[in-house]
Amino acid sequence: MIRVDEWTDFEAHDIAELALSVSDEIHGISGRGEAELARLDAWLDETIDEGNCDEVRRQLLQGFYQSMGFHGDWQDYFSAANCDLAQVLARKQGIPVSLGILIIQLGRKLGLDVEGICFPGHFLVSFAGSEGEVYVDPFTGDELSLHRIELLLRGALGNLATLTAEHLQPSGQWEIIERLLNVSKGALLREDRMTEALRCSELLLRMKPGDPLETRDRGFIYEQLDCPRFAADDFEYFIEQCPDDPVADVLKVQLAALDLSPKPLH
């Protein structure tokens, strides 16, 4: 399995291997998910018959969601476990971006032309079909009409939103991993798992060095971890880079309230 320090060319690695390296880094445990991913590869070799792209796509989706039993987690959608690909592989449930990563991985191993789409509010997968693009909701495995996709868009952006070709542009692996990390960070923050959320933020800053918004978010996490000096550094950086942002004034108040006095050693 690749390591995070090997993230130099995102397109040079399998998407699932990148996602598992994210899991390793966030949770501080290496090697999880590798055996389950290997079993999925073996399942592909044993069960998917040759055919045209439409037939192979249907076999893949039916097998993944029905035979293998993968499904979207309706009951605990925002759980951090649904963002951790190692746990998704073990539990066979996840959310659109984590399940979508697996569909992309498996589809490409079968030679299908499959891409991920970082659609507003709901990650999608597209397949090149014999009669054009086929869009799939990885949460359910359902093929989606453009009308249903526009309803998803309106659910995310409001009833006045209109679907355009730009919304359906394929995303590169860099963007998909960024999406996975942002969703993971949000889930971990909701569960008050600050140390792991900090690791997400650090990985995002590795991808976007010096990004002021992510630096600001890291500052909030440092504040929750009772690391006021690190929080102050990040807040000051954001204020310097984005002086006209309304949040900058809020952070100035927070900076003044931080206790930056040296802590006594016992």
Short mmCIF file of N, CA, C and O in Angstrom, two decimals, residues 101-150:
data_model
loop_
_atom_site.label_atom_id
_atom_site.label_comp_id
_atom_site.label_asym_id
_atom_site.label_seq_id
_atom_site.Cartn_x
_atom_site.Cartn_y
_atom_site.Cartn_z
N ILE A 101 -15.69 5.54 -4.59
CA ILE A 101 -14.27 5.22 -4.79
C ILE A 101 -14.11 3.74 -5.10
O ILE A 101 -13.32 3.36 -5.98
N LEU A 102 -14.85 2.90 -4.41
CA LEU A 102 -14.76 1.46 -4.67
C LEU A 102 -15.30 1.11 -6.05
O LEU A 102 -14.73 0.27 -6.76
N ILE A 103 -16.41 1.72 -6.45
CA ILE A 103 -16.97 1.46 -7.77
C ILE A 103 -15.99 1.89 -8.86
O ILE A 103 -15.79 1.19 -9.87
N ILE A 104 -15.37 3.05 -8.68
CA ILE A 104 -14.37 3.52 -9.66
C ILE A 104 -13.22 2.52 -9.74
O ILE A 104 -12.78 2.14 -10.83
N GLN A 105 -12.72 2.10 -8.59
CA GLN A 105 -11.60 1.16 -8.55
C GLN A 105 -11.95 -0.13 -9.29
O GLN A 105 -11.18 -0.60 -10.14
N LEU A 106 -13.09 -0.71 -8.97
CA LEU A 106 -13.47 -1.99 -9.56
C LEU A 106 -13.79 -1.84 -11.05
O LEU A 106 -13.41 -2.68 -11.87
N GLY A 107 -14.49 -0.75 -11.40
CA GLY A 107 -14.81 -0.53 -12.80
C GLY A 107 -13.57 -0.40 -13.66
O GLY A 107 -13.51 -0.96 -14.77
N ARG A 108 -12.58 0.31 -13.17
CA ARG A 108 -11.35 0.48 -13.96
C ARG A 108 -10.59 -0.83 -14.09
O ARG A 108 -9.97 -1.09 -15.13
N LYS A 109 -10.64 -1.66 -13.06
CA LYS A 109 -9.97 -2.96 -13.15
C LYS A 109 -10.63 -3.84 -14.22
O LYS A 109 -10.00 -4.73 -14.79
N LEU A 110 -11.92 -3.59 -14.47
CA LEU A 110 -12.63 -4.33 -15.51
C LEU A 110 -12.47 -3.69 -16.88
O LEU A 110 -13.04 -4.18 -17.87
N GLY A 111 -11.72 -2.60 -16.96
CA GLY A 111 -11.50 -1.94 -18.23
C GLY A 111 -12.59 -0.96 -18.62
O GLY A 111 -12.63 -0.50 -19.76
N LEU A 112 -13.49 -0.64 -17.69
CA LEU A 112 -14.55 0.32 -17.99
C LEU A 112 -14.04 1.75 -17.89
O LEU A 112 -13.12 2.05 -17.12
N ASP A 113 -14.64 2.62 -18.66
CA ASP A 113 -14.32 4.04 -18.61
C ASP A 113 -15.23 4.66 -17.56
O ASP A 113 -16.39 4.98 -17.83
N VAL A 114 -14.73 4.79 -16.34
CA VAL A 114 -15.55 5.23 -15.21
C VAL A 114 -14.85 6.38 -14.50
O VAL A 114 -13.63 6.37 -14.33
N GLU A 115 -15.62 7.38 -14.12
CA GLU A 115 -15.08 8.58 -13.47
C GLU A 115 -15.93 8.94 -12.25
O GLU A 115 -17.11 8.58 -12.16
N GLY A 116 -15.32 9.66 -11.32
CA GLY A 116 -16.06 10.24 -10.21
C GLY A 116 -16.41 11.68 -10.51
O GLY A 116 -15.69 12.36 -11.24
N ILE A 117 -17.51 12.14 -9.95
CA ILE A 117 -17.96 13.52 -10.14
C ILE A 117 -18.22 14.12 -8.76
O ILE A 117 -19.10 13.65 -8.03
N CYS A 118 -17.47 15.15 -8.41
CA CYS A 118 -17.67 15.83 -7.12
C CYS A 118 -18.86 16.79 -7.26
O CYS A 118 -18.71 18.01 -7.28
N PHE A 119 -20.04 16.19 -7.39
CA PHE A 119 -21.28 16.92 -7.59
C PHE A 119 -21.67 17.63 -6.29
O PHE A 119 -21.37 17.14 -5.19
N PRO A 120 -22.31 18.79 -6.38
CA PRO A 120 -22.71 19.49 -5.14
C PRO A 120 -23.57 18.61 -4.23
O PRO A 120 -24.63 18.13 -4.62
N GLY A 121 -23.07 18.37 -3.04
CA GLY A 121 -23.84 17.67 -2.02
C GLY A 121 -23.96 16.17 -2.16
O GLY A 121 -24.42 15.50 -1.22
N HIS A 122 -23.56 15.60 -3.29
CA HIS A 122 -23.76 14.16 -3.49
C HIS A 122 -22.78 13.66 -4.55
O HIS A 122 -22.94 13.97 -5.73
N PHE A 123 -21.80 12.88 -4.15
CA PHE A 123 -20.81 12.35 -5.08
C PHE A 123 -21.49 11.39 -6.06
O PHE A 123 -22.33 10.57 -5.67
N LEU A 124 -21.14 11.49 -7.34
CA LEU A 124 -21.70 10.64 -8.39
C LEU A 124 -20.59 9.90 -9.13
O LEU A 124 -19.42 10.28 -9.05
N VAL A 125 -20.98 8.86 -9.85
CA VAL A 125 -20.07 8.11 -10.70
C VAL A 125 -20.66 8.08 -12.11
O VAL A 125 -21.88 7.94 -12.28
N SER A 126 -19.81 8.24 -13.11
CA SER A 126 -20.28 8.16 -14.50
C SER A 126 -19.52 7.07 -15.25
O SER A 126 -18.33 6.88 -15.05
N PHE A 127 -20.25 6.36 -16.08
CA PHE A 127 -19.70 5.32 -16.94
C PHE A 127 -19.93 5.72 -18.40
O PHE A 127 -21.01 6.23 -18.74
N ALA A 128 -18.93 5.45 -19.24
CA ALA A 128 -19.14 5.61 -20.68
C ALA A 128 -19.95 4.41 -21.16
O ALA A 128 -19.51 3.26 -21.05
N GLY A 129 -21.16 4.66 -21.66
CA GLY A 129 -22.01 3.58 -22.16
C GLY A 129 -22.05 3.58 -23.67
O GLY A 129 -21.52 4.48 -24.33
N SER A 130 -22.69 2.57 -24.23
CA SER A 130 -22.75 2.45 -25.69
C SER A 130 -23.57 3.57 -26.32
O SER A 130 -23.41 3.88 -27.50
N GLU A 131 -24.47 4.20 -25.52
CA GLU A 131 -25.29 5.28 -26.04
C GLU A 131 -25.06 6.59 -25.29
O GLU A 131 -25.93 7.47 -25.26
N GLY A 132 -23.90 6.73 -24.70
CA GLY A 132 -23.58 7.96 -23.98
C GLY A 132 -23.29 7.71 -22.52
O GLY A 132 -23.21 6.56 -22.07
N GLU A 133 -23.13 8.79 -21.76
CA GLU A 133 -22.78 8.67 -20.35
C GLU A 133 -23.94 8.11 -19.53
O GLU A 133 -25.09 8.44 -19.75
N VAL A 134 -23.57 7.22 -18.60
CA VAL A 134 -24.54 6.67 -17.66
C VAL A 134 -24.12 7.13 -16.27
O VAL A 134 -22.98 6.89 -15.84
N TYR A 135 -25.04 7.80 -15.55
CA TYR A 135 -24.73 8.35 -14.24
C TYR A 135 -25.32 7.45 -13.16
O TYR A 135 -26.47 7.01 -13.26
N VAL A 136 -24.52 7.18 -12.14
CA VAL A 136 -24.91 6.25 -11.09
C VAL A 136 -24.77 6.92 -9.73
O VAL A 136 -23.79 7.63 -9.47
N ASP A 137 -25.76 6.70 -8.87
CA ASP A 137 -25.69 7.12 -7.47
C ASP A 137 -24.99 6.02 -6.70
O ASP A 137 -25.56 4.94 -6.49
N PRO A 138 -23.75 6.24 -6.25
CA PRO A 138 -23.04 5.16 -5.55
C PRO A 138 -23.61 4.82 -4.19
O PRO A 138 -23.26 3.79 -3.62
N PHE A 139 -24.49 5.65 -3.68
CA PHE A 139 -25.11 5.35 -2.39
C PHE A 139 -26.10 4.19 -2.51
O PHE A 139 -26.25 3.38 -1.59
N THR A 140 -26.75 4.11 -3.67
CA THR A 140 -27.76 3.07 -3.89
C THR A 140 -27.42 2.12 -5.03
O THR A 140 -27.98 1.02 -5.11
N GLY A 141 -26.56 2.55 -5.94
CA GLY A 141 -26.28 1.77 -7.15
C GLY A 141 -27.25 2.03 -8.27
O GLY A 141 -27.16 1.41 -9.33
N ASP A 142 -28.19 2.97 -8.08
CA ASP A 142 -29.20 3.26 -9.10
C ASP A 142 -28.62 4.12 -10.22
O ASP A 142 -27.83 5.04 -9.97
N GLU A 143 -29.05 3.82 -11.45
CA GLU A 143 -28.74 4.70 -12.56
C GLU A 143 -29.68 5.91 -12.49
O GLU A 143 -30.87 5.77 -12.18
N LEU A 144 -29.17 7.09 -12.78
CA LEU A 144 -29.91 8.33 -12.59
C LEU A 144 -30.18 9.02 -13.91
O LEU A 144 -29.28 9.17 -14.74
N SER A 145 -31.41 9.47 -14.09
CA SER A 145 -31.73 10.33 -15.22
C SER A 145 -31.23 11.74 -14.93
O SER A 145 -30.95 12.11 -13.78
N LEU A 146 -31.14 12.56 -15.97
CA LEU A 146 -30.73 13.95 -15.77
C LEU A 146 -31.74 14.70 -14.90
O LEU A 146 -31.36 15.59 -14.13
N HIS A 147 -33.01 14.32 -14.99
CA HIS A 147 -34.03 14.95 -14.15
C HIS A 147 -33.75 14.67 -12.67
O HIS A 147 -33.81 15.57 -11.83
N ARG A 148 -33.43 13.42 -12.34
CA ARG A 148 -33.14 13.08 -10.94
C ARG A 148 -31.86 13.77 -10.46
O ARG A 148 -31.77 14.18 -9.30
N ILE A 149 -30.89 13.91 -11.36
CA ILE A 149 -29.66 14.60 -10.98
C ILE A 149 -29.96 16.07 -10.70
O ILE A 149 -29.42 16.65 -9.75
N GLU A 150 -30.83 16.67 -11.50
CA GLU A 150 -31.18 18.08 -11.26
C GLU A 150 -31.90 18.24 -9.92
O GLU A 150 -31.71 19.23 -9.21
#
